[in-house]
Coordinates of C-alpha atoms and ligand atoms in Angstrom, one line a residue:
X92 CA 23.5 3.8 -16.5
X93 CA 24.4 4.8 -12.8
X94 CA 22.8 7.1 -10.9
X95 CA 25.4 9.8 -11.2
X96 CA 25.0 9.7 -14.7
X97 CA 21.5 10.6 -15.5
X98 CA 21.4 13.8 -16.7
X99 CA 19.0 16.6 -14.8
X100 CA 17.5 20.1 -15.8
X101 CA 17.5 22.2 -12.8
X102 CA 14.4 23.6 -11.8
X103 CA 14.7 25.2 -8.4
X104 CA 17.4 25.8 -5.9
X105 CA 18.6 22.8 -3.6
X106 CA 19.4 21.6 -0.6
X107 CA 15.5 22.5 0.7
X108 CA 16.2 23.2 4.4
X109 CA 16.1 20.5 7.2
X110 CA 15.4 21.5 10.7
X111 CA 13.9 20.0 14.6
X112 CA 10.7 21.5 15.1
X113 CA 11.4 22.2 19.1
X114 CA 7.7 22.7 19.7
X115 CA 5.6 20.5 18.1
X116 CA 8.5 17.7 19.5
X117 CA 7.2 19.0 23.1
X118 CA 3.5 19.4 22.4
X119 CA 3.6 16.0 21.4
X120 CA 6.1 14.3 23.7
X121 CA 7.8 11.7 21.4
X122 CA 10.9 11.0 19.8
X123 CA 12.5 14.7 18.2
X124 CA 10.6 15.7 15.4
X125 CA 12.0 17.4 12.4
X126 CA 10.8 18.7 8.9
X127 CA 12.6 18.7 5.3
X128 CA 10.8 21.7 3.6
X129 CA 10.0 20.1 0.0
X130 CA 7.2 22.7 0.0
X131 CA 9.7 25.6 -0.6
X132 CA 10.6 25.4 -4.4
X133 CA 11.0 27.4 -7.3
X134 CA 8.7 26.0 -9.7
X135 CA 5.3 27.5 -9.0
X136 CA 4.5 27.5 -5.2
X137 CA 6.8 24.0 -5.3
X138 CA 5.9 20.5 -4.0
X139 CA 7.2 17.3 -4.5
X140 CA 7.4 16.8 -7.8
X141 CA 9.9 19.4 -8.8
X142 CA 12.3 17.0 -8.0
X143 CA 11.4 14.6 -10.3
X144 CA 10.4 17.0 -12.9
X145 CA 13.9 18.1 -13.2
X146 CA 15.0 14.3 -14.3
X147 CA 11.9 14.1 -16.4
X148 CA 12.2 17.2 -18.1
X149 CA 16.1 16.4 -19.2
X150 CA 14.7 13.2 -20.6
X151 CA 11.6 14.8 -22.5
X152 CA 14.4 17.3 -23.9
X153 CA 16.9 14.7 -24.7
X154 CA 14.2 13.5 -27.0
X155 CA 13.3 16.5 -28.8
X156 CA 10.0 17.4 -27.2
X157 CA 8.1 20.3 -27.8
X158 CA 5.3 19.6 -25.5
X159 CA 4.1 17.4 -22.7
X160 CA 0.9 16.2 -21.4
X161 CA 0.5 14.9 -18.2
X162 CA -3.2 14.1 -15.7
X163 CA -4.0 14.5 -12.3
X164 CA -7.1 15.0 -10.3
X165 CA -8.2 18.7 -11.0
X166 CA -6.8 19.9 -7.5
X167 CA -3.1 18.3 -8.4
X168 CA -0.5 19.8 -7.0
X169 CA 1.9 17.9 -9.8
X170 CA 0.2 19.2 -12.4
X171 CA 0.5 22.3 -11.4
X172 CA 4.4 21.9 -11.1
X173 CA 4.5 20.6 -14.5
X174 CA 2.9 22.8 -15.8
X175 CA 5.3 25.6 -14.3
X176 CA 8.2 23.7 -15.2
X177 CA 6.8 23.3 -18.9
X178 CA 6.4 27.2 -19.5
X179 CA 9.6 28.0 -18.0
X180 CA 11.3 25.8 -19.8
X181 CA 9.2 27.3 -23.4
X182 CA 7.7 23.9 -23.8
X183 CA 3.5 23.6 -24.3
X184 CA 1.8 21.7 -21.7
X185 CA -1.2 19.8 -21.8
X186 CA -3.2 18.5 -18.6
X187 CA -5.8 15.3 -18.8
X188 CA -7.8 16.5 -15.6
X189 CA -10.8 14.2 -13.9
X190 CA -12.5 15.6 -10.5
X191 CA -11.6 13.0 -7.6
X192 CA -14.2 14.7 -5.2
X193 CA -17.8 15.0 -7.3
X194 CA -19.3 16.9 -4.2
X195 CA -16.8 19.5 -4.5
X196 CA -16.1 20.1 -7.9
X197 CA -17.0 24.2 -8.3
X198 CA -14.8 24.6 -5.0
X199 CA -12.1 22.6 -7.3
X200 CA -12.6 24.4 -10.3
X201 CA -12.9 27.7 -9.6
X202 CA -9.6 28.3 -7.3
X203 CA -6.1 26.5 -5.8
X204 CA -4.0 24.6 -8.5
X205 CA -6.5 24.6 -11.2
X206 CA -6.7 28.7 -11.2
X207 CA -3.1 28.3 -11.0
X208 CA -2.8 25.8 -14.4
X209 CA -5.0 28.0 -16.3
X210 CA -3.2 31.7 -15.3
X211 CA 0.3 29.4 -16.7
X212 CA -1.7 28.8 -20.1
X213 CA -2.1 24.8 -19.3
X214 CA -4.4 23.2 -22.1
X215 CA -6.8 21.4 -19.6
X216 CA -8.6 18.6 -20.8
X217 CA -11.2 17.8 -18.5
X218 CA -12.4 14.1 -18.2
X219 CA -15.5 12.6 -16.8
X220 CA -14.2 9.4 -15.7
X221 CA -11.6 7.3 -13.8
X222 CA -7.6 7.6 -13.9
X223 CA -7.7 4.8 -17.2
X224 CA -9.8 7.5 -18.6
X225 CA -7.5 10.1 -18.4
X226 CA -5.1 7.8 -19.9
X227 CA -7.1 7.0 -22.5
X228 CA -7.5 10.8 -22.9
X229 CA -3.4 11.2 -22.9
X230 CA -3.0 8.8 -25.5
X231 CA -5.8 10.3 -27.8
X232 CA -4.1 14.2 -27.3
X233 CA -0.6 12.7 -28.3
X234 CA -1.9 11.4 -31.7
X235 CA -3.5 14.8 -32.0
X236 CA -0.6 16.5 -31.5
X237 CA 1.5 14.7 -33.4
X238 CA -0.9 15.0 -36.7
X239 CA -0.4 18.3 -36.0
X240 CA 3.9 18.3 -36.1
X241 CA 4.4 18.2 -32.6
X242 CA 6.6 16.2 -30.7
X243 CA 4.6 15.5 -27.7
X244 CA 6.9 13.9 -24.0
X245 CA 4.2 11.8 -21.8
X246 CA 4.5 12.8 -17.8
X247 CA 3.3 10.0 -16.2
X248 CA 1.0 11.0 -13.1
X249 CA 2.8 11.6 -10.6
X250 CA 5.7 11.7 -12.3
X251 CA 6.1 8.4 -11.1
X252 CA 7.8 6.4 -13.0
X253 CA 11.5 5.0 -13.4
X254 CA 13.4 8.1 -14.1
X255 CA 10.9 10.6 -11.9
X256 CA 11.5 8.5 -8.6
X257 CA 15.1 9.6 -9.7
X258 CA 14.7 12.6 -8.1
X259 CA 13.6 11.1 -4.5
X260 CA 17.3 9.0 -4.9
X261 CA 18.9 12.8 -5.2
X262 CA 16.6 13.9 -2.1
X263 CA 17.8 11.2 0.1
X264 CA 21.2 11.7 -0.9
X265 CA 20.7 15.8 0.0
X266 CA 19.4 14.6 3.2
X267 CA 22.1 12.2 4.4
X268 CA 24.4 15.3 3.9
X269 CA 22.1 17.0 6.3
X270 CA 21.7 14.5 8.7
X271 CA 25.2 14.4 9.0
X272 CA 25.9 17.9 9.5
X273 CA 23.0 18.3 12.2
X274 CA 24.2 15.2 14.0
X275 CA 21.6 12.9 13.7
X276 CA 20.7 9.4 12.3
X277 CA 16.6 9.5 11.9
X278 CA 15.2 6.1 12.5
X279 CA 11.7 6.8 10.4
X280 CA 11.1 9.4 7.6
X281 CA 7.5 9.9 6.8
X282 CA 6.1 10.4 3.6
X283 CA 2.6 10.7 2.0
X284 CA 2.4 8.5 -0.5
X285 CA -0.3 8.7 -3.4
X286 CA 1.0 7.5 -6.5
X287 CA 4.6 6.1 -4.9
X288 CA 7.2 7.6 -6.8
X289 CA 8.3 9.9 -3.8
X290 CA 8.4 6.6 -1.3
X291 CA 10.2 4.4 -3.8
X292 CA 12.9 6.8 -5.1
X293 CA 13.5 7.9 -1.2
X294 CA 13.6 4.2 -0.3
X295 CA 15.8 3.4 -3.0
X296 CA 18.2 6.1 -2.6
X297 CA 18.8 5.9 1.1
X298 CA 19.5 2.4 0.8
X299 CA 22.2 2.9 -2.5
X300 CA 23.6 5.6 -0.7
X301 CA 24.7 3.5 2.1
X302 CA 22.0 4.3 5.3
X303 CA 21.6 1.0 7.0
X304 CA 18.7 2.5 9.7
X305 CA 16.1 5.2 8.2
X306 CA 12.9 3.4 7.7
X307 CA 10.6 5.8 5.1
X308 CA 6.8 4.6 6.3
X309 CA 4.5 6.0 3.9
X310 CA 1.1 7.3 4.6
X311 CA -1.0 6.3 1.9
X312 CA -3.2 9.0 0.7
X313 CA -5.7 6.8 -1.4
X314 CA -5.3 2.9 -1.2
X315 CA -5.4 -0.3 1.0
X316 CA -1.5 -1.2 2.4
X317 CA -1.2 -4.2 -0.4
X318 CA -2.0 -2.0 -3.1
X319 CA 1.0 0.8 -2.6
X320 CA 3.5 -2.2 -1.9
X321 CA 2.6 -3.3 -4.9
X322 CA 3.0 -0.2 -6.3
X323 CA 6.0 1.0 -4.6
X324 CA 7.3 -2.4 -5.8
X325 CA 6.6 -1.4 -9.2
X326 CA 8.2 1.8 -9.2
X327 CA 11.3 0.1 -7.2
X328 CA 11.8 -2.1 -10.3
X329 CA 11.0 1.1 -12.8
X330 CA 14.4 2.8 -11.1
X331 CA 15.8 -1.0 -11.5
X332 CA 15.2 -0.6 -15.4
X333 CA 16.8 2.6 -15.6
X334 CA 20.0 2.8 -13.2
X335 CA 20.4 -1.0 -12.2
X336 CA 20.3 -1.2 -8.1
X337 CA 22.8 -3.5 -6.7
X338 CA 21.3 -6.8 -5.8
X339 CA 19.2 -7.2 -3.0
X340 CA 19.3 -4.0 -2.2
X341 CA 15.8 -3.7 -0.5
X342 CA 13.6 -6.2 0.9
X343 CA 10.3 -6.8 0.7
X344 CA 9.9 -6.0 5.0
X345 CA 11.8 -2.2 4.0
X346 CA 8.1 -1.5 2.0
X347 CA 5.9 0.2 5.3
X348 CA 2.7 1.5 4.0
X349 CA 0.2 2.8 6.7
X350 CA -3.2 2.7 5.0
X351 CA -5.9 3.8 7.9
X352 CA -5.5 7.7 7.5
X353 CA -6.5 8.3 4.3
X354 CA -10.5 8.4 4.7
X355 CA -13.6 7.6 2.5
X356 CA -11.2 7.8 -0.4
X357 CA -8.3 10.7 -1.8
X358 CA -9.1 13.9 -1.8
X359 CA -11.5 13.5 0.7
X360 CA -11.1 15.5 3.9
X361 CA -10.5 13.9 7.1
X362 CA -11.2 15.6 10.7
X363 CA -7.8 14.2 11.7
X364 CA -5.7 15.9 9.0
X365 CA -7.7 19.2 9.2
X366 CA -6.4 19.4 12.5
X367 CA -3.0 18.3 11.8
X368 CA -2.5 21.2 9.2
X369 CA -4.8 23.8 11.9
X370 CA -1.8 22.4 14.5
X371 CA 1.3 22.9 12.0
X372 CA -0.1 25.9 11.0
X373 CA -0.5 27.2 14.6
X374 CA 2.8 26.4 16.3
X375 CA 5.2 26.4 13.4
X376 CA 3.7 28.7 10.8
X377 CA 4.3 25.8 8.0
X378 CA 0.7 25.3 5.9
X379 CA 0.3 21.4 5.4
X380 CA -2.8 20.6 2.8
X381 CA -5.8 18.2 3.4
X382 CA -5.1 16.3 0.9
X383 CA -1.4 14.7 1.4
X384 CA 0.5 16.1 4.2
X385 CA -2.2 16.6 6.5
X386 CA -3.1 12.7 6.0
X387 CA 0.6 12.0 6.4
X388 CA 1.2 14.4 9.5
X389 CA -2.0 12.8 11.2
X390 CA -0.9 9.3 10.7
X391 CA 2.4 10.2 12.0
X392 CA 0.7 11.9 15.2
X393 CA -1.4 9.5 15.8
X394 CA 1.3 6.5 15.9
X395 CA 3.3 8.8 18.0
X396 CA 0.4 8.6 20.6
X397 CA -0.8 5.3 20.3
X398 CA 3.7 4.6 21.2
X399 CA 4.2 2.9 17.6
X400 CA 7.1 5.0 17.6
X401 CA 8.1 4.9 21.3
X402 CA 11.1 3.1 20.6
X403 CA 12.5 5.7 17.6
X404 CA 15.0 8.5 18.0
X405 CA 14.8 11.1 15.3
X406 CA 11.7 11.2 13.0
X407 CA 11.5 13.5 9.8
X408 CA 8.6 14.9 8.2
X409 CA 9.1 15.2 4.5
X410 CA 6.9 18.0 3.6
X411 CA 5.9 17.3 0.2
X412 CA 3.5 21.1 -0.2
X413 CA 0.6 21.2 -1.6
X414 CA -0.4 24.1 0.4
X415 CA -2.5 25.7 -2.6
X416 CA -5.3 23.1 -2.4
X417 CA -6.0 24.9 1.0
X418 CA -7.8 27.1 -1.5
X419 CA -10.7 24.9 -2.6
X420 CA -10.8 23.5 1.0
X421 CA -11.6 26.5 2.8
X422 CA -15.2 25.2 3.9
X423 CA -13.2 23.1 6.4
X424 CA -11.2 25.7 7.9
X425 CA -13.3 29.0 7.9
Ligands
PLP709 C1 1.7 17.4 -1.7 C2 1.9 16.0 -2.2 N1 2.4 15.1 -1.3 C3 2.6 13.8 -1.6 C4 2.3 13.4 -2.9 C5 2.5 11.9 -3.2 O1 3.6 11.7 -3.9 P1 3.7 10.5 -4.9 O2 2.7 10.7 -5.9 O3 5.1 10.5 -5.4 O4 3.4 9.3 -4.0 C6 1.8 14.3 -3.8 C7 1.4 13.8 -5.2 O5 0.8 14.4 -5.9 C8 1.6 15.6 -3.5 O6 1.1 16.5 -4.3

């Protein structure tokens, strides 16, 4: 199949907006520095993974679902959005949820994304245990459901897998538009990347739609650099199985992962994010989250003053949202 032929559900109005952010460009004194407002989206406070959820969804329909299930850590911010999509859509969605920060888990539970889940009528399965756990725990909810007549659609987490990251292609294609229009040829896009699908799909569709010079470096948000290569990797040959990329279409030197702003592990706050989302919120009025933008944002502040970037032009923030795990965090900002 091509790309153009993969069939979508729409779940929220598009092109998000694109624009400099004058300010923080001068308060920080690098290259020009502008933000694509993923966070702004119609499925329940939005995020990232509306895009995807949009291919996803068309596929689980395609195949006669009736209900999904999907996991997360219990503060995710896809969950939540597949949740939304799943009740707007009249489909029944059930959530495999494990709690990534012990320390904080009646903050987690009681507020944020989780309250949100539950107020959508989510089936939350909670899991003591790791992310094989909570696969385990997918797998064991799909037989149930299906002894029970249902035909049950697995969301990967994430939504990362071959024809999620689909919807990253269809971002990078919306933002070549806009880069056009605004007249200018970004030489990094940054992206906080957790479980890849939103590097790999915008990696992969800047390069099929023809940009020779964007490099997307992503912030990882929970692993060493070799593991989200790897993984990136993974999901580059996932979109590969689905759409066949032309030929040597990316290299292995077009992966960049930045690993050293991500902390004791994800989910855990970090001093340098918590200020990165106190200084967004400050001078732009746009809520980042401590858990993936305000990782990505301080990576990309701090390379801009260490002069990593000295030699760039135009650098874009992709703001992914997330902005409802502020909820649970508030210790750190109060
Ligand atoms: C706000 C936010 N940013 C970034 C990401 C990372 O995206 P991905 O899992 O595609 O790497 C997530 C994933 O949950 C997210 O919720």
């Amino acid at each position: 199949m091509k790309f153009e032929e993969m069939a979508k559900m729409p779940l929220t109005s598009l092109p998000t907006s694109f624009y400099k952010m004058a300010n923080l460009t001068e308060i920080l004194g690098g290259p020009d520095i502008y933000i694509k407002r993923d966070d702004v989206m119609d499925l329940a406070h939005g995020g990232n993974k509306t895009r995807k959820l949009e291919y996803v969804f068309a596929d689980a329909l395609s195949k006669g679902a009736d209900c999904v299930i999907t996991m997360g850590g219990i503060q995710s911010n896809h969950v939540r959005q597949t949740i939304s999509g799943a009740a707007r859509l009249g489909l029944e969605s059930h959530a495999i949820l494990n709690i990534p920060v012990p320390e904080m888990k009646d903050a987690l539970s009681m507020s944020g994304n989780y309250l949100m889940d539950v107020i959508m009528d989510g089936k939350i399965h909670i899991v003591d245990g790791s992310d094989d756990d909570c696969i385990a725990k997918m797998q064991s909810v799909k037989d149930d459901l299906i002894a029970t007549g249902k035909t049950p659609y697995m969301v990967p987490m994430g939504a990362s897998d071959g024809i999620g990251s689909l919807g990253y292609m269809a971002c990078a294609r919306e933002l070549m538009i806009q880069w056009e229009n605004a007249e200018v040829t970004p030489s990094h896009i940054f992206v906080g990347t957790g479980s890849c699908g939103t590097h790999g799909g915008l990696l992969a569709g800047l390069k099929y739609f023809g940009n020779k010079t964007t490099k997307v470096i992503g912030v990882s948000v929970s692993q060493i650099e070799e593991r989200k290569v790897a993984d990136v990797k993974d999901i580059l040959k996932q979109i590969n199985d689905v759409i066949e990329l032309p030929d040597g279409l990316i290299n292995d030197d077009d992966i960049i992962v930045k690993d050293s702003y991500y902390g004791k592990a994800y989910a855990y706050p970090t001093e340098e994010a918590n200020e990165a989302v106190k200084l967004l919120a400050k001078t732009k009025g746009i809520l980042l989250d401590p858990v993936y933008t305000g990782k990505c944002m301080a990576g990309m502040i701090d390379m801009i003053k260490k002069g990593d970037l000295d030699d760039a032009r135009d650098i874009v923030f992709l703001h992914t949202g997330g902005a409802p795990a502020l909820h649970p965090y508030a210790e750190y900002f109060l």
